[in-house]
CSV table of C-alpha atoms in Angstrom, one decimal:
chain,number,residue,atom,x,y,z
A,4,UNK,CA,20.7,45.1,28.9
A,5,UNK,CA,17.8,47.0,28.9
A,6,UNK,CA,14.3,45.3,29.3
A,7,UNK,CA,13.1,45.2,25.9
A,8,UNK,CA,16.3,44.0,24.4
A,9,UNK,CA,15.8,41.3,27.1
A,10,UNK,CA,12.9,40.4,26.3
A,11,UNK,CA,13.8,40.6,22.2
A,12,UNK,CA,16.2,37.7,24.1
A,13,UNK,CA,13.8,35.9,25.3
A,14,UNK,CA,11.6,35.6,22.1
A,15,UNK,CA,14.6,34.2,20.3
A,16,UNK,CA,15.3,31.8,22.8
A,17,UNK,CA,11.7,30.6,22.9
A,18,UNK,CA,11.4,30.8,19.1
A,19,UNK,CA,15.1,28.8,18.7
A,20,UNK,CA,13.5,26.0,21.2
A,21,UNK,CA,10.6,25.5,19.5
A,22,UNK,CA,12.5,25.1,16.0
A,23,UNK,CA,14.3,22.7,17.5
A,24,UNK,CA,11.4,20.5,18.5
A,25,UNK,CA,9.6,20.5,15.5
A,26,UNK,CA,13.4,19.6,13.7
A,27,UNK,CA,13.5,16.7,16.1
A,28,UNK,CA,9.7,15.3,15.3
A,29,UNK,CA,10.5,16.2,11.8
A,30,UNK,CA,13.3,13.6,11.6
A,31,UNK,CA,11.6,11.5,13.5
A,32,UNK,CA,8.5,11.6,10.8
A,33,UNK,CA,11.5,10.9,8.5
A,34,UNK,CA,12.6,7.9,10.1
A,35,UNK,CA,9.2,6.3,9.7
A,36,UNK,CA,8.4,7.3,6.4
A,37,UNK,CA,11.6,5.9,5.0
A,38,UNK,CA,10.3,2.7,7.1
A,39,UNK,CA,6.8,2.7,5.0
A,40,UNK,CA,9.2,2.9,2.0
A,41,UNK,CA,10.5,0.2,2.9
A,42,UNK,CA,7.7,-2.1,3.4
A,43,UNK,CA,6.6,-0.4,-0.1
A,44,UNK,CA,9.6,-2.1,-1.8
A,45,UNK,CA,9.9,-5.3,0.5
A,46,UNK,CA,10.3,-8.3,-1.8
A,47,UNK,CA,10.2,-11.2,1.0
A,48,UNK,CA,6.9,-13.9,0.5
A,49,UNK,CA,3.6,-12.4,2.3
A,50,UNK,CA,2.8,-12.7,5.9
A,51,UNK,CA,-0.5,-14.6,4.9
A,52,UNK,CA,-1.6,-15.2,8.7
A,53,UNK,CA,-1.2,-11.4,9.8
A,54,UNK,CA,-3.2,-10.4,6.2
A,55,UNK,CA,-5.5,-12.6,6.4
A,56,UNK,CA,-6.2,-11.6,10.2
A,57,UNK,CA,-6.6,-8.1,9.3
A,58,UNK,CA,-8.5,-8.2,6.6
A,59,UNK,CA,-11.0,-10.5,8.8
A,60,UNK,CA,-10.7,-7.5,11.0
A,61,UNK,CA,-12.0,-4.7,8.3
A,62,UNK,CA,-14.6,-7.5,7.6
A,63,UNK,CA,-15.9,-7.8,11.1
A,64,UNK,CA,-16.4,-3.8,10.7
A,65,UNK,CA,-18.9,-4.1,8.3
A,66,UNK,CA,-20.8,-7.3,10.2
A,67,UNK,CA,-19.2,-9.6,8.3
A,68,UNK,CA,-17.9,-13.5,8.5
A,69,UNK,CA,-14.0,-14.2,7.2
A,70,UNK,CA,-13.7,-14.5,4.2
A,71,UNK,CA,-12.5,-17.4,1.8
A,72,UNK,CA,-8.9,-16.7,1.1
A,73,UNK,CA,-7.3,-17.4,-2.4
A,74,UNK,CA,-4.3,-16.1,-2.6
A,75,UNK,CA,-2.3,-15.3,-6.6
A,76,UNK,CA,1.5,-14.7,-7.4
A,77,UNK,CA,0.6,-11.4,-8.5
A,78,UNK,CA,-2.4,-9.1,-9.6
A,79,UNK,CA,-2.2,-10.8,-13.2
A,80,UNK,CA,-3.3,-14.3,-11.8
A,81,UNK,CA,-5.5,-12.8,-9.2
A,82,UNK,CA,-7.2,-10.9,-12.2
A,83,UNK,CA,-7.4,-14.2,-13.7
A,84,UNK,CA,-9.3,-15.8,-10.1
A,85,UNK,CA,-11.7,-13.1,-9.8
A,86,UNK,CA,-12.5,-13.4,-13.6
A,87,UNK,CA,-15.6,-10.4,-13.3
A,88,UNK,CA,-16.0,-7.4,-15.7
A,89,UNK,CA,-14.4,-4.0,-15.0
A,90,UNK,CA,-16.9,-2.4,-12.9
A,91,UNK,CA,-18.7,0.6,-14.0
A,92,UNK,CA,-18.8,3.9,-11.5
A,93,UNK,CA,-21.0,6.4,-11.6
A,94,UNK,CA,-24.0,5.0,-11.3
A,95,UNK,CA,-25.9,3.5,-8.2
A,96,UNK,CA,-24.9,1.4,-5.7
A,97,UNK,CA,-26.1,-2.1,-6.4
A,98,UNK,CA,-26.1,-4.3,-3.1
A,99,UNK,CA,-26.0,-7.4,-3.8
A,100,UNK,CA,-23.0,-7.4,-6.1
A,101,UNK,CA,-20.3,-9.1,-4.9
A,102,UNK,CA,-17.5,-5.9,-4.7
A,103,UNK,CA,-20.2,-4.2,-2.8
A,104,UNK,CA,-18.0,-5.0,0.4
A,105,UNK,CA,-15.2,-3.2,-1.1
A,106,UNK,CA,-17.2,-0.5,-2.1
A,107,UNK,CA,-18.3,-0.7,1.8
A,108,UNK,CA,-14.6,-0.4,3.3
A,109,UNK,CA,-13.7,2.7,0.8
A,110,UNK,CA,-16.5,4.2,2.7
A,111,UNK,CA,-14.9,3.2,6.3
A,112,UNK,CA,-11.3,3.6,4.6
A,113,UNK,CA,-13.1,7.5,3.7
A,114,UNK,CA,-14.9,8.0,7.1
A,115,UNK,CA,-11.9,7.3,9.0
A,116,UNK,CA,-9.8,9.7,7.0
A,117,UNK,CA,-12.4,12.3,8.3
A,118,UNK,CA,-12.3,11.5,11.9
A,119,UNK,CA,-8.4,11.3,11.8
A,120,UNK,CA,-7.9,14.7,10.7
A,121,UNK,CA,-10.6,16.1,12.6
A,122,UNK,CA,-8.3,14.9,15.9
A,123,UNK,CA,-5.0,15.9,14.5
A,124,UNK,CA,-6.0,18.9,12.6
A,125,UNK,CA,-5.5,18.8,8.9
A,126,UNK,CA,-2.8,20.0,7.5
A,127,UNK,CA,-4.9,23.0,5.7
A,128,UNK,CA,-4.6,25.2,2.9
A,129,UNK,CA,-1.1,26.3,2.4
A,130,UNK,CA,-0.4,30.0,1.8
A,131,UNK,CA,1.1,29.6,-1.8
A,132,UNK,CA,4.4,31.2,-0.3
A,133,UNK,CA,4.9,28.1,2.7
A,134,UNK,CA,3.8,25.6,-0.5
A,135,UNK,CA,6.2,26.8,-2.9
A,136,UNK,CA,9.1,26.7,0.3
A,137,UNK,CA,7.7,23.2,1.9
A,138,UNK,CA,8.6,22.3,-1.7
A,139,UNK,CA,11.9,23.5,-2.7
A,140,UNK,CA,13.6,23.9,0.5
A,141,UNK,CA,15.1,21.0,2.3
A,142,UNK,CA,13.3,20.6,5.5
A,143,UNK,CA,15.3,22.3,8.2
A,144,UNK,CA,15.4,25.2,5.9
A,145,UNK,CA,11.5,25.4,5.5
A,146,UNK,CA,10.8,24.9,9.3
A,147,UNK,CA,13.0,27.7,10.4
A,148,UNK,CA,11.0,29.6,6.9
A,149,UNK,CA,7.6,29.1,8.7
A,150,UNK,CA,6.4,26.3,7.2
A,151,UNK,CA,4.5,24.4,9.4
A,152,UNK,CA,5.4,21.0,10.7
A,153,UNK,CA,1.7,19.6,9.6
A,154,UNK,CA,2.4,21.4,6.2
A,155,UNK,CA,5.8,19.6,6.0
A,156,UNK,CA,4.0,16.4,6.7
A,157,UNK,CA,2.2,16.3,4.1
A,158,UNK,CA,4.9,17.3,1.7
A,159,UNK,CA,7.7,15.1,2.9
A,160,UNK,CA,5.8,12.0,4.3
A,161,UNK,CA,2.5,12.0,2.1
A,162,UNK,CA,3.6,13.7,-1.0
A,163,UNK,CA,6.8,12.0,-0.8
A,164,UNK,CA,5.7,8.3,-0.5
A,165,UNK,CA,2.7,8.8,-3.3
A,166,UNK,CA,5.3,9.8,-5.3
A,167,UNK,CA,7.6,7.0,-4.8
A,168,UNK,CA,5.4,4.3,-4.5
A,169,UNK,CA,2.3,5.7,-6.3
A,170,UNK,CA,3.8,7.0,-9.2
A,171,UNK,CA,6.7,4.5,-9.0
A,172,UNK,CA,5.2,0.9,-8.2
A,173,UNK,CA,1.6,1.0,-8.9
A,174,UNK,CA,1.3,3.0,-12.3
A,175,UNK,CA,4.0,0.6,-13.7
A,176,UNK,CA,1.6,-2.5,-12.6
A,177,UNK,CA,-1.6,-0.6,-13.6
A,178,UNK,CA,0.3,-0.2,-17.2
A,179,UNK,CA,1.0,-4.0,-17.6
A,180,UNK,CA,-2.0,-5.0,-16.3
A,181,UNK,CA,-4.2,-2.9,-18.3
A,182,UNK,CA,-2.1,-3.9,-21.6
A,183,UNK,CA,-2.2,-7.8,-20.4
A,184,UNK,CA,-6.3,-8.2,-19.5
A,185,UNK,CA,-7.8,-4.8,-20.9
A,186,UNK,CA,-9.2,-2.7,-17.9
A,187,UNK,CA,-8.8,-4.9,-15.1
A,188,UNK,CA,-11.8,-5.4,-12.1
A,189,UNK,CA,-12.0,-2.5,-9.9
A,190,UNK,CA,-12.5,-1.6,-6.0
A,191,UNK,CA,-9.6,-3.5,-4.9
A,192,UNK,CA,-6.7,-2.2,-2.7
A,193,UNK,CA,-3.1,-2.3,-2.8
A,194,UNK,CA,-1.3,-3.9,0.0
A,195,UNK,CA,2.2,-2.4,0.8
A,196,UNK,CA,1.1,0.0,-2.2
A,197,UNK,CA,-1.4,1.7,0.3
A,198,UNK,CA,1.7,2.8,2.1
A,199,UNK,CA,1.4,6.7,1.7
A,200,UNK,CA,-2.2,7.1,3.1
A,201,UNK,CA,-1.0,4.9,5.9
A,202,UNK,CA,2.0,6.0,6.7
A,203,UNK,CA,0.7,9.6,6.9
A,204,UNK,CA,-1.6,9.1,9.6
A,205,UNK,CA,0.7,6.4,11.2
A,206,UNK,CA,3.2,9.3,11.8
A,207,UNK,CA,1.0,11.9,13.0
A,208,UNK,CA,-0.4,9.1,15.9
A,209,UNK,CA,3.7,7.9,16.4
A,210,UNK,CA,4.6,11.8,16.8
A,211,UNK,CA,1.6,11.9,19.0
A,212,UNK,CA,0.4,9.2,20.8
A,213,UNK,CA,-2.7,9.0,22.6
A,214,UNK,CA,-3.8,11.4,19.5
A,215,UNK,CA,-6.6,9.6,17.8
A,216,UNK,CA,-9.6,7.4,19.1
A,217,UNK,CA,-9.0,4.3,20.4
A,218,UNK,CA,-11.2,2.5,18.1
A,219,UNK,CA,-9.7,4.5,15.3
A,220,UNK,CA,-5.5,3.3,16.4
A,221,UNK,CA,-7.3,-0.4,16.2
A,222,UNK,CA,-8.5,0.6,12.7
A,223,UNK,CA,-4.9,2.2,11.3
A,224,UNK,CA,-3.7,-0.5,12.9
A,225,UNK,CA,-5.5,-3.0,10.6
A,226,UNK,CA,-4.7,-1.4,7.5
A,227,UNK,CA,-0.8,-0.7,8.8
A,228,UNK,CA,-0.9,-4.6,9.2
A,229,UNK,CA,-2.2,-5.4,5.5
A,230,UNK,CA,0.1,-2.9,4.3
A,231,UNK,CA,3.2,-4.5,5.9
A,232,UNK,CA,1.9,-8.4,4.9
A,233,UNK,CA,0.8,-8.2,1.5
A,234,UNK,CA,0.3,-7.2,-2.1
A,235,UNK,CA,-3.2,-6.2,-4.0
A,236,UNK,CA,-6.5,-7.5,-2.7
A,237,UNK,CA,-10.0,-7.6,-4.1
A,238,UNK,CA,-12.5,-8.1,-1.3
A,239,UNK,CA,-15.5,-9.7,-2.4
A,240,UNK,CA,-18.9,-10.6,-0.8
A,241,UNK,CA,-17.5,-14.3,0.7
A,242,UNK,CA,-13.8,-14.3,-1.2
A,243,UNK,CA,-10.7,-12.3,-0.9
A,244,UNK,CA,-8.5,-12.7,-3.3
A,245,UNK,CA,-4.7,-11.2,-1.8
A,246,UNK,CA,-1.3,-11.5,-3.8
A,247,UNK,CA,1.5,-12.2,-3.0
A,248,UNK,CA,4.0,-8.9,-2.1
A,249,UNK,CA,6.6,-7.9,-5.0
A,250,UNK,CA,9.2,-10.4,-6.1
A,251,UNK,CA,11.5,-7.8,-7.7
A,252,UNK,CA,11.9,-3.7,-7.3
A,253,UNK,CA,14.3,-1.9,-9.1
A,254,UNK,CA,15.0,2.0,-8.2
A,255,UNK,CA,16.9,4.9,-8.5
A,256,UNK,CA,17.6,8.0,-6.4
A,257,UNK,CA,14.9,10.5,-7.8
A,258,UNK,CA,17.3,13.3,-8.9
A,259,UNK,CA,16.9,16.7,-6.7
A,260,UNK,CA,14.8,15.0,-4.6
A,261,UNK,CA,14.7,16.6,-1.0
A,262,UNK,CA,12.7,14.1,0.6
A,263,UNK,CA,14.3,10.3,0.0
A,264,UNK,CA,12.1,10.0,-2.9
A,265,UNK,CA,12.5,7.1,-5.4
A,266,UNK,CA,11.9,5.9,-9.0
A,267,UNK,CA,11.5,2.4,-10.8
A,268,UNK,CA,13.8,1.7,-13.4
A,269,UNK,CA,15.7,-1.3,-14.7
A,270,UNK,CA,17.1,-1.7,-18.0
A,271,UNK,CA,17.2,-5.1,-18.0
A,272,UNK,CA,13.2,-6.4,-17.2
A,273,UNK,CA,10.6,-5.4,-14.9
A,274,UNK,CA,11.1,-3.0,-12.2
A,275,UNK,CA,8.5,-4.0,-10.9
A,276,UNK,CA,7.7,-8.0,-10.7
A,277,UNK,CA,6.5,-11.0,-9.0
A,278,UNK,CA,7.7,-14.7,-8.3
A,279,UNK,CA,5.4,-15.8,-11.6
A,280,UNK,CA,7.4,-13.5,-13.8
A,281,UNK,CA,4.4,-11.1,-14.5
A,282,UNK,CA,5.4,-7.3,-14.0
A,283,UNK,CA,5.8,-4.2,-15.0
A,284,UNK,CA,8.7,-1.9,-16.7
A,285,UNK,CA,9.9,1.2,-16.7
A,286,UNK,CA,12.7,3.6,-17.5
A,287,UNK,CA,13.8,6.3,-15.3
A,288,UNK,CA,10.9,6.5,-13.8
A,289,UNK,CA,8.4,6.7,-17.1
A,290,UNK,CA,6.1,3.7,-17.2
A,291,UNK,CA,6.8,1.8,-20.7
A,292,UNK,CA,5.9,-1.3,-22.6
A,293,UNK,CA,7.6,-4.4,-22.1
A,294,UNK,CA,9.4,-3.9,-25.5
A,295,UNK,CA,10.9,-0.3,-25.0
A,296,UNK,CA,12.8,-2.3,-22.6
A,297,UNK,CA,13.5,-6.2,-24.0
A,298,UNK,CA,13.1,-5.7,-27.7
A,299,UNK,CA,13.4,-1.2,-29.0
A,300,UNK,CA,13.4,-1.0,-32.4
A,301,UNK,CA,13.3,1.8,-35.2
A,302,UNK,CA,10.0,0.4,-36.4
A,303,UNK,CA,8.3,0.4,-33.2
A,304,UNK,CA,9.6,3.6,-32.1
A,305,UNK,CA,7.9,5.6,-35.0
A,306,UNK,CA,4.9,3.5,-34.7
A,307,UNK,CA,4.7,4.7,-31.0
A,308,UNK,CA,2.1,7.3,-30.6
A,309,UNK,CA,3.1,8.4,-27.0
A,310,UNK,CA,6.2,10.7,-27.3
A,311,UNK,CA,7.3,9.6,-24.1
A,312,UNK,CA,7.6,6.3,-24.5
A,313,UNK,CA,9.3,7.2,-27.6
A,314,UNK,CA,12.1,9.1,-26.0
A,315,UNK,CA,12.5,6.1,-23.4
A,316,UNK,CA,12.3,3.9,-26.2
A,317,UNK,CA,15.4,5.9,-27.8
A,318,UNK,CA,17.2,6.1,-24.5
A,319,UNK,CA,17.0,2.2,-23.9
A,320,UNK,CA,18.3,1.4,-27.6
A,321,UNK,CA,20.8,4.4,-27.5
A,322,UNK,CA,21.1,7.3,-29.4
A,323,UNK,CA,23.8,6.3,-31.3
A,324,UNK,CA,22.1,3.1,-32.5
A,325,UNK,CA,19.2,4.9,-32.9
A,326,UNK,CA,20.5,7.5,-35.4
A,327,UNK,CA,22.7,4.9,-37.3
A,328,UNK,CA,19.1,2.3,-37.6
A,329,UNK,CA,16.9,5.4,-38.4
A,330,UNK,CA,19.3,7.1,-40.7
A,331,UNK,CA,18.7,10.5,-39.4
A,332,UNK,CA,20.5,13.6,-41.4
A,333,UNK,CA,22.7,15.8,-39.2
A,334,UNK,CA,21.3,19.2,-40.0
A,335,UNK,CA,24.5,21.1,-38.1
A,336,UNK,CA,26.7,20.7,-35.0
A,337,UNK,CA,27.9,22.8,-32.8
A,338,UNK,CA,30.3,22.7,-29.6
A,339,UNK,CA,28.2,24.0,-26.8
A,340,UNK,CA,28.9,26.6,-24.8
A,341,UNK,CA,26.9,25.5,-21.5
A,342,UNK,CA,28.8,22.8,-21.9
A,343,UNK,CA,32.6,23.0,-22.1
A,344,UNK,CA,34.0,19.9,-24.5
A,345,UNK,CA,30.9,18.4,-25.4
A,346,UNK,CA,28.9,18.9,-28.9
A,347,UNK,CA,25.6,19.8,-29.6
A,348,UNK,CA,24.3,18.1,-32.7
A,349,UNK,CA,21.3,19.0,-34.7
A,350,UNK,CA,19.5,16.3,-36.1
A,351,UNK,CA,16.1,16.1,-39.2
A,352,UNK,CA,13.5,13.9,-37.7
A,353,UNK,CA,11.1,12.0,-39.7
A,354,UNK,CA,7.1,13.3,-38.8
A,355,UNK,CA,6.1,9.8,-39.0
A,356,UNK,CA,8.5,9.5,-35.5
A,357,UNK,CA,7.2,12.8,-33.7
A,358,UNK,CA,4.0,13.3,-35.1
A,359,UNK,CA,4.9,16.7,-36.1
A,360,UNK,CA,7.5,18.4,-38.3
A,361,UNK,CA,10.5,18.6,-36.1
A,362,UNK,CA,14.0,18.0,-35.2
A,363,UNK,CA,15.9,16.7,-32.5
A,364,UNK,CA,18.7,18.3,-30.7
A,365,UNK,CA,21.4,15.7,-29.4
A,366,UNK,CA,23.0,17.3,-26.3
A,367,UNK,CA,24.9,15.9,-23.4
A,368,UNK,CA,23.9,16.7,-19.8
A,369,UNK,CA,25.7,19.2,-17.7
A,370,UNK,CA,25.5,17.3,-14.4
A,371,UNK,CA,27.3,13.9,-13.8
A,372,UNK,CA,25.3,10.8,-13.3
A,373,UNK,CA,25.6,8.5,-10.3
A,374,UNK,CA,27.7,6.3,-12.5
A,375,UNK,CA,30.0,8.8,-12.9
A,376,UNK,CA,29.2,9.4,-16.8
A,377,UNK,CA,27.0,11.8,-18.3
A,378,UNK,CA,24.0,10.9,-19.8
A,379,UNK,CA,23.1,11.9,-24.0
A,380,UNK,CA,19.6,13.1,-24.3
A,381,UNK,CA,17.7,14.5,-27.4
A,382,UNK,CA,15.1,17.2,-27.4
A,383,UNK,CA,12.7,17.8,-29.7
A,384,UNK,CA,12.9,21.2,-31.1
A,385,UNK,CA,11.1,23.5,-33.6
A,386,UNK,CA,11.5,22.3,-37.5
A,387,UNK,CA,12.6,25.9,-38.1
A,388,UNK,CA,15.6,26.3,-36.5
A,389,UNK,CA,18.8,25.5,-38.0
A,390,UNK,CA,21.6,26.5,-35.4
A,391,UNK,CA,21.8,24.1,-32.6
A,392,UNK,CA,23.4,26.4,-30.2
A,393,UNK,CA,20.0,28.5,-31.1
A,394,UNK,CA,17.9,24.9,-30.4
A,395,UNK,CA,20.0,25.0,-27.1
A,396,UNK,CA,18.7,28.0,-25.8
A,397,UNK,CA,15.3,27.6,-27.2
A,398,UNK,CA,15.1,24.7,-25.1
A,399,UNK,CA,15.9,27.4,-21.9
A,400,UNK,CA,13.4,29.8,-23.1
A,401,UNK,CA,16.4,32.1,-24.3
A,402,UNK,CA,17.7,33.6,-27.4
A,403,UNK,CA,20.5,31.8,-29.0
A,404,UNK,CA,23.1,34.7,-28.5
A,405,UNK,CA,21.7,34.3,-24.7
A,406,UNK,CA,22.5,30.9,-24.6
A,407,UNK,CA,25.8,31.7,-26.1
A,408,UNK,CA,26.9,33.4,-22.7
A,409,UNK,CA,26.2,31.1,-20.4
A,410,UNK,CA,28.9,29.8,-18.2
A,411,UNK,CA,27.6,26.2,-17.8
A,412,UNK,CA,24.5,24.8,-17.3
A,413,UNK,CA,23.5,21.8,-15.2
C-alpha cells in the first residue's frame, strides 16, 4: 500500500471512530430524553417535600424567605387561589407587585440559559442543508451526513420534547383554562411541563460532566427537581401556589416521527386531566373544546369558526354520521386510483360550515393505522371542481390525469 492510500486509511479509521462516539452519546442523549418524557407524562401524586425544597431553593437565589405553600388539584383551582388579574406585559417593571418574584426567576431562569451555553457551546446556526437533514433523517443517518451532535441535540432532545410536551400537554391545558377563567394570571411555570428546557441542558452536563459551573449544576439541579415533583406553579411575593402533577395523559405515537415524539389524544375525555376532573381535550393531536369530544353535533360544527376544530369535530362524530345529520349532496364518486379498492367521494358543502364556497372530498388513507384499519378523512377542496379523482390530485398539487397515474399513495 502505498503511503497516501495509507494514510486515505487512516483518515477513515479516525473518521469511522469518531462516528461511532458521537452515535454512542447520541443514544445516550436519547435515553435521557425519553426519561424527561416520562416525568412529562408521569401521573403519580406530587413529591410535595422535594418541590417545595426546590422552589425554597430558587427563592433563596433571589434573597428570599420560603414561601407559604398552597398547593391545588390542578391549574383551574390554583387559578381560582391566586384569584389576581391577568397581568399586562409590556410595560415597566413594577416592584412591589406580588409576581415580581416570578418575574425575578425568568430573569435567573434567562441568565442561566446564557451562561450554560456559553460553557457548552451553543448549538449555532445550522447551515440550511445540516437543518433540513437533522430533520428528516433518523439520527445515525444525519451524524454520519455531518450533522453535528450539538445540532442533533437540539433537534432530537429540545425540539423533540417541546414538541411532545409543549405542543402536546400544555397548549391542551392553556386551551381549557383560557375557555374556563378567560386569560388566566401569568408568570407562572410549569412543573414536569418545563421538561424540554430542562432536559436539554440536563443532557449536555450528563454527556459531559464536570461541564458547567458548579453553582450552575446546583441551579439545573433545582429546576430538574421541580420538574420531576410537580405540576404548574405561580410564585408570588410570600405564596406559592404548586399543583398537583397530571392525573390522566392520553397519547399516540406521532406518525413519521424520528425522534420518540408523542401526541395527546383520547376520544373518550381529557387527554390531558387532573384528580379534580378539570382538563383538557384533544384529538390527534389538535387542541379542541370539550364538546368536539363529549357532545359533536351538526349544529355546533357549522357554528365553529376554527376549521380545525371543525374537521376534528367531524372526525370524532364520524363522517358517515356526519354526512347522514348534515344532509350533504354527493356531487360524484369515483374509485381512486392511489388507492386500489377504496372510493373517492365528492361531497357539496354548505358555506355556513367552511366559511367559504367549497366542497369536501371524502377519501380513505393510503397507509394503515396502528389499529390495523385505515382511517376516512375529508378535504376541503375548491367549489369548482367536479371530478373527484381531479380533487384528488388537486389536493397533491397535480393535475387530475397526473393523479390518475399514480401507483399508490400513502
Amino acid at each position: 500500500m502505498s503511503p497516501s492510500s495509507r494514510q486515505r486509511a487512516r483518515r477513515r479509521a479516525g473518521t469511522g471512530r469518531h462516528h461511532a462516539a458521537h452515535l454512542d452519546r447520541w443514544h445516550r442523549a436519547a435515553e435521557i430524553r425519553d426519561e424527561w418524557l416520562r416525568a412529562a407524562l408521569h401521573t403519580e401524586p406530587a413529591d410535595r417535600e422535594t418541590a417545595e425544597r426546590a422552589i425554597t431553593g430558587l427563592y433563596a437565589l433571589l434573597g428570599r424567605r420560603r414561601p407559604r405553600f398552597h398547593w391545588a388539584a390542578s391549574p383551574w383551582q390554583a387559578v381560582d387561589l391566586l384569584d389576581e388579574p391577568p397581568i399586562r406585559l409590556g410595560g415597566p417593571v413594577d416592584p412591589t407587585a406580588p409576581w415580581h418574584v416570578a418575574h425575578q426567576l425568568a430573569d435567573v431562569a434567562h441568565r442561566l440559559a446564557g451562561r450554560l451555553d456559553e460553557r457548552a457551546g451553543p448549538a449555532g446556526t445550522f447551515w440550511w442543508t445540516t437543518e433540513r437533514i437533522a430533520r428528516t433523517r433518523p439520527p445515525a443517518d444525519a451524524l454520519a451526513a455531518g450533522v453535528s451532535l450539538a445540532e442533533l441535540l437540539v433537534v432530537g432532545v429540545r425540539d423533540s420534547l417541546d414538541r411532545s410536551v409543549h405542543d402536546g400537554l400544555r397548549t391542551p391545558l392553556r386551551a381549557a383554562l383560557t375557555e374556563a377563567v378567560g386569560e388566566p394570571p401569568g408568570l407562572r411555570w410549569h412543573g414536569q411541563h418545563d421538561a424540554p428546557w430542562v432536559a436539554y441542558h440536563d443532557v449536555r452536563r450528563r454527556l459531559r460532566p464536570g461541564l458547567f459551573h458548579p453553582d450552575d449544576d446546583r441551579q439545573v439541579d433545582l429546576w430538574a427537581d421541580i420538574a420531576r415533583s410537580c405540576g404548574w406553579w405561580w410564585p408570588r411575593e410570600d405564596v406559592c401556589v404548586v399543583t398537583e402533577r397530571t392525573g390522566v395523559a392520553h397519547t399516540e405515537a406521532l406518525p413519521g416521527a424520528l425522534h420518540g415524539e408523542v401526541r395527546t389524544h383520547n376520544r373518550h375525555g381529557p387527554a390531558v386531566g387532573y384528580a379534580d376532573g378539570w382538563g383538557g381535550h384533544a384529538w390527534h393531536g389538535t387542541a379542541v373544546p370539550a364538546w368536539v369530544i363529549e357532545e359533536p353535533t351538526v349544529e355546533r360544527i357549522g357554528a365553529e369558526r376554527n376549521v380545525e376544530v371543525r374537521r376534528c369535530a367531524i372526525e370524532r362524530l364520524g363522517w358517515d354520521a356526519y354526512l347522514d345529520q348534515a344532509r350533504l349532496a354527493l356531487v360524484a364518486e369515483a374509485l381512486d386510483p392511489g388507492n386500489p379498492g377504496c372510493r373517492l367521494q365528492l361531497y357539496e358543502l354548505p358555506q355556513r360550515v367552511w366559511g367559504t364556497p367549497a366542497r369536501v372530498l371524502l377519501a380513505v388513507n393510503g397507509s394503515v393505522e396502528r389499529d390495523g384499519h385505515r382511517r376516512r378523512y375529508g378535504l376541503s377542496v375548491p367549489a369548482d371542481l367536479d371530478d373527484p379523482v381531479a380533487a384528488a390530485g388537486w389536493s397533491y398539487g397535480l393535475s387530475g390525469e397526473q393523479y390518475a397515474r399514480l401507483l399508490r399513495r400513502t
